[in-house]
mmCIF file of C-alpha atoms and ligand atoms in Angstrom:
data_model
loop_
_atom_site.group_PDB
_atom_site.id
_atom_site.type_symbol
_atom_site.label_atom_id
_atom_site.label_comp_id
_atom_site.label_asym_id
_atom_site.label_seq_id
_atom_site.Cartn_x
_atom_site.Cartn_y
_atom_site.Cartn_z
ATOM 1 C CA MET V 449 -22.188 65.555 27.428
ATOM 2 C CA SER V 450 -20.168 68.871 26.185
ATOM 3 C CA ASN V 451 -21.353 71.822 26.040
ATOM 4 C CA ARG V 452 -21.250 71.716 22.243
ATOM 5 C CA ALA V 453 -22.854 68.666 21.959
ATOM 6 C CA SER V 454 -25.578 69.623 23.736
ATOM 7 C CA ARG V 455 -26.306 72.534 21.691
ATOM 8 C CA ARG V 456 -25.886 70.600 19.065
ATOM 9 C CA LYS V 457 -28.775 68.151 20.160
ATOM 10 C CA PHE V 458 -30.880 71.324 21.405
ATOM 11 C CA LEU V 459 -30.933 72.761 18.062
ATOM 12 C CA LYS V 460 -31.643 68.732 16.210
ATOM 13 C CA GLN V 461 -35.098 68.985 18.545
ATOM 14 C CA ALA V 462 -35.634 72.085 18.205
ATOM 15 C CA LEU V 463 -35.500 71.365 14.250
ATOM 16 C CA GLN V 464 -37.558 68.440 14.830
ATOM 17 C CA GLY V 465 -40.042 70.455 16.942
ATOM 18 C CA SER V 466 -40.595 72.904 13.570
ATOM 19 C CA ALA V 467 -40.854 70.070 11.303
ATOM 20 C CA ALA V 468 -43.194 68.266 13.463
ATOM 21 C CA LEU V 469 -45.196 71.692 13.487
ATOM 22 C CA GLY V 470 -45.158 71.268 9.795
ATOM 23 C CA VAL V 471 -45.674 75.023 9.068
ATOM 24 C CA SER V 472 -42.744 76.325 10.457
ATOM 25 C CA ALA V 473 -41.312 80.284 8.796
ATOM 26 C CA MET V 474 -44.202 79.532 5.881
ATOM 27 C CA LEU V 475 -45.595 82.710 5.007
ATOM 28 C CA PRO V 476 -49.219 83.025 5.681
ATOM 29 C CA SER V 477 -51.416 84.506 2.901
ATOM 30 C CA LEU V 478 -51.140 88.099 3.200
ATOM 31 C CA ALA V 479 -54.301 88.376 0.616
ATOM 32 C CA ALA V 480 -56.767 88.028 3.800
ATOM 33 C CA CYS V 481 -55.151 91.024 5.606
ATOM 34 C CA GLY V 482 -58.214 93.501 5.520
ATOM 35 C CA THR V 483 -60.525 91.683 5.088
ATOM 36 C CA THR V 484 -63.417 91.638 8.405
ATOM 37 C CA ARG V 485 -66.683 90.383 8.682
ATOM 38 C CA ASN V 486 -68.349 93.185 10.617
ATOM 39 C CA GLY V 487 -68.146 96.849 12.161
ATOM 40 C CA ASN V 488 -63.899 96.328 12.125
ATOM 41 C CA ALA V 489 -63.530 96.611 8.638
ATOM 42 C CA ALA V 490 -62.516 100.121 9.135
ATOM 43 C CA LYS V 491 -59.177 99.100 10.988
ATOM 44 C CA GLY V 492 -58.413 96.398 8.345
ATOM 45 C CA TRP V 493 -56.673 94.588 11.046
ATOM 46 C CA LEU V 494 -59.094 93.044 13.200
ATOM 47 C CA ALA V 495 -60.780 89.407 12.227
ATOM 48 C CA LEU V 496 -63.401 88.508 14.521
ATOM 49 C CA PRO V 497 -64.371 85.503 15.000
ATOM 50 C CA ASP V 498 -61.164 84.329 13.291
ATOM 51 C CA GLN V 499 -57.457 85.228 13.593
ATOM 52 C CA ALA V 500 -56.047 87.551 11.123
ATOM 53 C CA PRO V 501 -53.272 85.850 9.321
ATOM 54 C CA LEU V 502 -49.794 86.868 10.668
ATOM 55 C CA PRO V 503 -49.050 89.722 8.304
ATOM 56 C CA TYR V 504 -45.078 88.164 8.221
ATOM 57 C CA ALA V 505 -43.634 84.731 8.148
ATOM 58 C CA TYR V 506 -43.170 83.175 11.826
ATOM 59 C CA ASN V 507 -38.928 83.909 11.146
ATOM 60 C CA ALA V 508 -39.426 87.481 9.530
ATOM 61 C CA LEU V 509 -38.821 89.202 13.316
ATOM 62 C CA GLU V 510 -35.796 87.282 14.211
ATOM 63 C CA PRO V 511 -33.280 87.783 16.243
ATOM 64 C CA VAL V 512 -35.528 90.486 18.240
ATOM 65 C CA ILE V 513 -38.080 87.351 18.177
ATOM 66 C CA ASP V 514 -37.694 83.730 17.268
ATOM 67 C CA ALA V 515 -39.386 81.868 14.862
ATOM 68 C CA GLN V 516 -40.286 79.406 17.014
ATOM 69 C CA THR V 517 -41.617 81.591 19.746
ATOM 70 C CA MET V 518 -43.863 83.217 17.059
ATOM 71 C CA GLU V 519 -44.902 80.254 15.694
ATOM 72 C CA ILE V 520 -46.244 78.874 19.121
ATOM 73 C CA HIS V 521 -47.361 82.300 20.383
ATOM 74 C CA TYR V 522 -49.724 82.610 17.058
ATOM 75 C CA THR V 523 -50.655 79.031 16.789
ATOM 76 C CA LYS V 524 -51.274 77.601 20.272
ATOM 77 C CA HIS V 525 -51.944 80.538 22.621
ATOM 78 C CA ALA V 526 -53.403 83.191 20.627
ATOM 79 C CA ALA V 527 -55.384 80.724 18.601
ATOM 80 C CA ALA V 528 -56.503 79.388 21.745
ATOM 81 C CA TYR V 529 -58.141 82.630 23.081
ATOM 82 C CA THR V 530 -59.718 83.190 19.891
ATOM 83 C CA LYS V 531 -61.150 79.902 19.939
ATOM 84 C CA ASN V 532 -62.514 80.324 23.949
ATOM 85 C CA LEU V 533 -63.869 83.744 22.684
ATOM 86 C CA ASN V 534 -65.987 82.323 20.324
ATOM 87 C CA ASP V 535 -66.926 79.608 22.360
ATOM 88 C CA ALA V 536 -68.170 82.248 25.405
ATOM 89 C CA MET V 537 -69.640 84.418 22.800
ATOM 90 C CA ALA V 538 -71.765 81.474 22.005
ATOM 91 C CA ALA V 539 -72.485 80.390 25.376
ATOM 92 C CA GLU V 540 -73.517 83.525 26.809
ATOM 93 C CA GLN V 541 -75.188 84.861 23.217
ATOM 94 C CA VAL V 542 -73.342 87.640 22.034
ATOM 95 C CA ALA V 543 -73.636 88.355 18.119
ATOM 96 C CA LYS V 544 -70.702 87.570 16.145
ATOM 97 C CA THR V 545 -71.074 90.896 14.306
ATOM 98 C CA THR V 546 -70.595 92.773 17.801
ATOM 99 C CA SER V 547 -67.308 94.905 17.563
ATOM 100 C CA MET V 548 -64.943 94.517 19.895
ATOM 101 C CA GLU V 549 -64.632 97.665 20.997
ATOM 102 C CA THR V 550 -68.291 97.139 22.024
ATOM 103 C CA LEU V 551 -67.542 93.959 23.673
ATOM 104 C CA MET V 552 -64.698 95.222 25.845
ATOM 105 C CA ALA V 553 -66.511 98.624 26.755
ATOM 106 C CA GLY V 554 -69.234 96.272 28.673
ATOM 107 C CA ILE V 555 -66.831 93.073 29.282
ATOM 108 C CA SER V 556 -68.178 93.349 33.039
ATOM 109 C CA LYS V 557 -71.363 92.215 32.235
ATOM 110 C CA TYR V 558 -69.922 88.533 30.607
ATOM 111 C CA SER V 559 -67.933 86.054 32.575
ATOM 112 C CA ALA V 560 -64.443 85.585 33.162
ATOM 113 C CA LYS V 561 -63.906 83.258 30.272
ATOM 114 C CA MET V 562 -64.776 86.199 28.025
ATOM 115 C CA ARG V 563 -62.986 88.828 29.491
ATOM 116 C CA ASN V 564 -59.756 86.995 29.479
ATOM 117 C CA ASN V 565 -60.159 85.662 25.771
ATOM 118 C CA GLY V 566 -62.020 88.479 24.825
ATOM 119 C CA GLY V 567 -58.809 90.614 25.621
ATOM 120 C CA GLY V 568 -56.444 87.635 24.513
ATOM 121 C CA HIS V 569 -57.734 87.827 21.398
ATOM 122 C CA TYR V 570 -57.734 91.733 20.740
ATOM 123 C CA ASN V 571 -54.511 92.047 22.503
ATOM 124 C CA HIS V 572 -52.941 89.887 20.386
ATOM 125 C CA GLU V 573 -54.288 90.722 16.881
ATOM 126 C CA PHE V 574 -53.004 94.316 17.844
ATOM 127 C CA PHE V 575 -49.865 92.921 18.478
ATOM 128 C CA TRP V 576 -48.850 91.455 15.913
ATOM 129 C CA GLN V 577 -49.707 94.786 13.689
ATOM 130 C CA CYS V 578 -47.438 96.686 16.183
ATOM 131 C CA MET V 579 -44.641 94.716 14.789
ATOM 132 C CA LYS V 580 -42.703 95.260 11.447
ATOM 133 C CA PRO V 581 -39.279 92.989 10.483
ATOM 134 C CA GLY V 582 -36.754 95.544 11.166
ATOM 135 C CA GLY V 583 -39.017 98.029 12.615
ATOM 136 C CA THR V 584 -40.186 101.531 10.803
ATOM 137 C CA ALA V 585 -38.669 104.793 11.535
ATOM 138 C CA ALA V 586 -39.103 106.655 14.920
ATOM 139 C CA PRO V 587 -42.690 108.142 14.910
ATOM 140 C CA GLY V 588 -42.668 111.701 13.396
ATOM 141 C CA GLY V 589 -46.050 113.767 12.484
ATOM 142 C CA ALA V 590 -48.609 114.091 15.078
ATOM 143 C CA LEU V 591 -47.538 110.880 16.985
ATOM 144 C CA LEU V 592 -44.230 112.425 17.408
ATOM 145 C CA THR V 593 -46.062 115.978 18.792
ATOM 146 C CA ALA V 594 -48.323 114.301 20.830
ATOM 147 C CA ILE V 595 -45.481 111.916 22.264
ATOM 148 C CA GLN V 596 -43.106 115.454 23.002
ATOM 149 C CA GLY V 597 -46.256 117.264 24.269
ATOM 150 C CA GLN V 598 -46.831 114.552 27.159
ATOM 151 C CA PHE V 599 -43.345 113.052 27.539
ATOM 152 C CA GLY V 600 -41.053 115.704 26.710
ATOM 153 C CA ASP V 601 -39.286 113.448 24.296
ATOM 154 C CA PHE V 602 -39.178 110.046 22.503
ATOM 155 C CA GLU V 603 -36.502 108.881 24.500
ATOM 156 C CA ASN V 604 -38.335 109.869 27.578
ATOM 157 C CA PHE V 605 -41.778 108.319 26.574
ATOM 158 C CA ARG V 606 -39.381 105.398 25.730
ATOM 159 C CA LYS V 607 -38.329 105.079 29.536
ATOM 160 C CA LYS V 608 -41.662 105.358 30.674
ATOM 161 C CA PHE V 609 -42.914 103.032 28.769
ATOM 162 C CA THR V 610 -40.410 100.365 29.649
ATOM 163 C CA GLU V 611 -40.777 101.004 33.398
ATOM 164 C CA ALA V 612 -44.483 100.294 32.264
ATOM 165 C CA ALA V 613 -43.794 96.863 31.127
ATOM 166 C CA MET V 614 -40.732 96.244 33.390
ATOM 167 C CA THR V 615 -43.080 96.815 36.666
ATOM 168 C CA ARG V 616 -45.991 94.989 35.391
ATOM 169 C CA PHE V 617 -45.585 91.700 37.903
ATOM 170 C CA GLY V 618 -46.540 88.574 36.482
ATOM 171 C CA SER V 619 -48.617 88.553 32.824
ATOM 172 C CA GLY V 620 -49.962 91.401 31.178
ATOM 173 C CA TRP V 621 -49.404 94.232 28.843
ATOM 174 C CA ALA V 622 -47.340 97.672 28.547
ATOM 175 C CA TRP V 623 -49.544 100.268 26.474
ATOM 176 C CA LEU V 624 -49.462 103.429 24.512
ATOM 177 C CA TYR V 625 -53.060 104.711 24.335
ATOM 178 C CA LEU V 626 -55.311 107.913 23.947
ATOM 179 C CA ASP V 627 -57.244 108.803 26.837
ATOM 180 C CA ALA V 628 -60.894 110.406 27.228
ATOM 181 C CA SER V 629 -58.765 114.115 27.190
ATOM 182 C CA ASN V 630 -57.116 112.806 23.794
ATOM 183 C CA LYS V 631 -53.761 112.928 25.355
ATOM 184 C CA VAL V 632 -51.404 110.038 24.957
ATOM 185 C CA GLN V 633 -50.709 108.038 27.811
ATOM 186 C CA VAL V 634 -48.336 104.983 28.905
ATOM 187 C CA GLY V 635 -49.531 102.155 31.416
ATOM 188 C CA SER V 636 -50.047 99.063 31.735
ATOM 189 C CA THR V 637 -52.899 96.210 32.522
ATOM 190 C CA PRO V 638 -52.884 92.724 33.704
ATOM 191 C CA ASN V 639 -53.494 89.626 32.809
ATOM 192 C CA GLN V 640 -55.598 90.239 28.974
ATOM 193 C CA ASP V 641 -56.998 93.317 30.074
ATOM 194 C CA ASN V 642 -56.465 96.661 27.620
ATOM 195 C CA PRO V 643 -57.380 99.567 28.082
ATOM 196 C CA LEU V 644 -60.727 99.229 26.156
ATOM 197 C CA MET V 645 -62.514 97.099 29.094
ATOM 198 C CA ASP V 646 -64.813 99.012 31.481
ATOM 199 C CA VAL V 647 -62.870 96.967 34.122
ATOM 200 C CA SER V 648 -59.655 98.359 33.309
ATOM 201 C CA THR V 649 -57.923 100.880 35.527
ATOM 202 C CA ILE V 650 -56.063 102.802 32.428
ATOM 203 C CA LYS V 651 -58.732 103.347 29.616
ATOM 204 C CA GLY V 652 -58.520 104.855 26.387
ATOM 205 C CA LYS V 653 -57.656 103.651 22.822
ATOM 206 C CA PRO V 654 -54.777 101.670 22.394
ATOM 207 C CA LEU V 655 -51.782 102.830 20.196
ATOM 208 C CA LEU V 656 -49.178 100.253 20.850
ATOM 209 C CA GLY V 657 -49.115 97.060 22.970
ATOM 210 C CA LEU V 658 -46.504 95.084 24.260
ATOM 211 C CA ASP V 659 -47.238 91.236 25.371
ATOM 212 C CA VAL V 660 -45.134 90.760 28.600
ATOM 213 C CA TRP V 661 -46.423 87.297 29.083
ATOM 214 C CA GLU V 662 -43.282 84.534 29.500
ATOM 215 C CA HIS V 663 -44.550 82.962 26.407
ATOM 216 C CA ALA V 664 -44.093 86.022 24.451
ATOM 217 C CA TYR V 665 -40.176 85.843 25.194
ATOM 218 C CA TYR V 666 -39.025 82.991 27.844
ATOM 219 C CA LEU V 667 -37.672 80.606 24.389
ATOM 220 C CA LYS V 668 -34.810 83.341 23.779
ATOM 221 C CA TYR V 669 -34.836 85.623 26.797
ATOM 222 C CA GLN V 670 -36.136 83.300 29.408
ATOM 223 C CA ASN V 671 -35.947 85.646 32.491
ATOM 224 C CA ARG V 672 -34.328 88.632 30.790
ATOM 225 C CA ARG V 673 -37.627 90.426 30.174
ATOM 226 C CA ALA V 674 -35.754 94.166 29.908
ATOM 227 C CA GLU V 675 -33.316 92.574 27.038
ATOM 228 C CA TYR V 676 -36.894 91.797 25.508
ATOM 229 C CA ILE V 677 -38.177 94.966 25.618
ATOM 230 C CA GLU V 678 -34.718 97.149 24.755
ATOM 231 C CA ASN V 679 -34.636 94.777 21.242
ATOM 232 C CA TRP V 680 -38.588 94.493 20.891
ATOM 233 C CA PHE V 681 -38.574 98.631 19.868
ATOM 234 C CA LYS V 682 -36.306 97.615 16.710
ATOM 235 C CA ILE V 683 -39.060 95.972 15.020
ATOM 236 C CA VAL V 684 -42.082 98.300 16.353
ATOM 237 C CA ASN V 685 -44.427 99.092 13.576
ATOM 238 C CA TRP V 686 -44.623 103.117 14.127
ATOM 239 C CA ASP V 687 -46.432 103.520 10.916
ATOM 240 C CA PHE V 688 -49.065 101.206 12.174
ATOM 241 C CA VAL V 689 -48.987 103.026 15.797
ATOM 242 C CA ALA V 690 -49.404 106.536 13.680
ATOM 243 C CA ARG V 691 -52.661 105.207 12.027
ATOM 244 C CA GLN V 692 -54.172 104.536 15.434
ATOM 245 C CA LEU V 693 -54.059 108.036 16.356
HETATM 246 MN MN1 LIG A 912 -49.607 86.483 24.322
#
């Protein structure tokens, strides 16, 4: 088969795959954004025990993240973390009203299932908000001041964040977070751990998170994690990041 014919076949299969999923590129409801059932209400984006609607269409982050990756990531991977978290909370008798921050802060008391899926739920809900179609202008105000104070300038922060994301071996997350002394820091966590967890080697309040699991980028970037990270900076929602500070 020629390259062109094989590409046509691939595209056809991809389109059929999307059609089979039925909801490709449909805009999820925006109406439910900001509704929460518990102490996370102040955040306006965390809707434990359910996934909040994605705040944009599956194809809205193209060409940086393709629609198929977004759809599978949100409806399969992230949905499974949420479901399994709910199962673990029921099995280990954690009240549905428990805030994610409280759960994460005491995660060492629970099972590996709770840790993996609690982190998975929180991290993905956070990650969707960290992105916006077209991105927003580079940070300004207090966030920029904090970044400059710690890293010298934005470009150096970006370099450090990229290093953290690149050197995380296997699956995990890169973070910009606020440490206990109110300084912004860059680091990474393995698997679905995050800086809110009492078991984490980096601790603090997440400001920006990047999923570097292969499921987040493999369809478009294959093994090219560096290219994924570089492009991802084009869609960061710095307004959201600034609001976490
Ligand atoms: Mn993921």
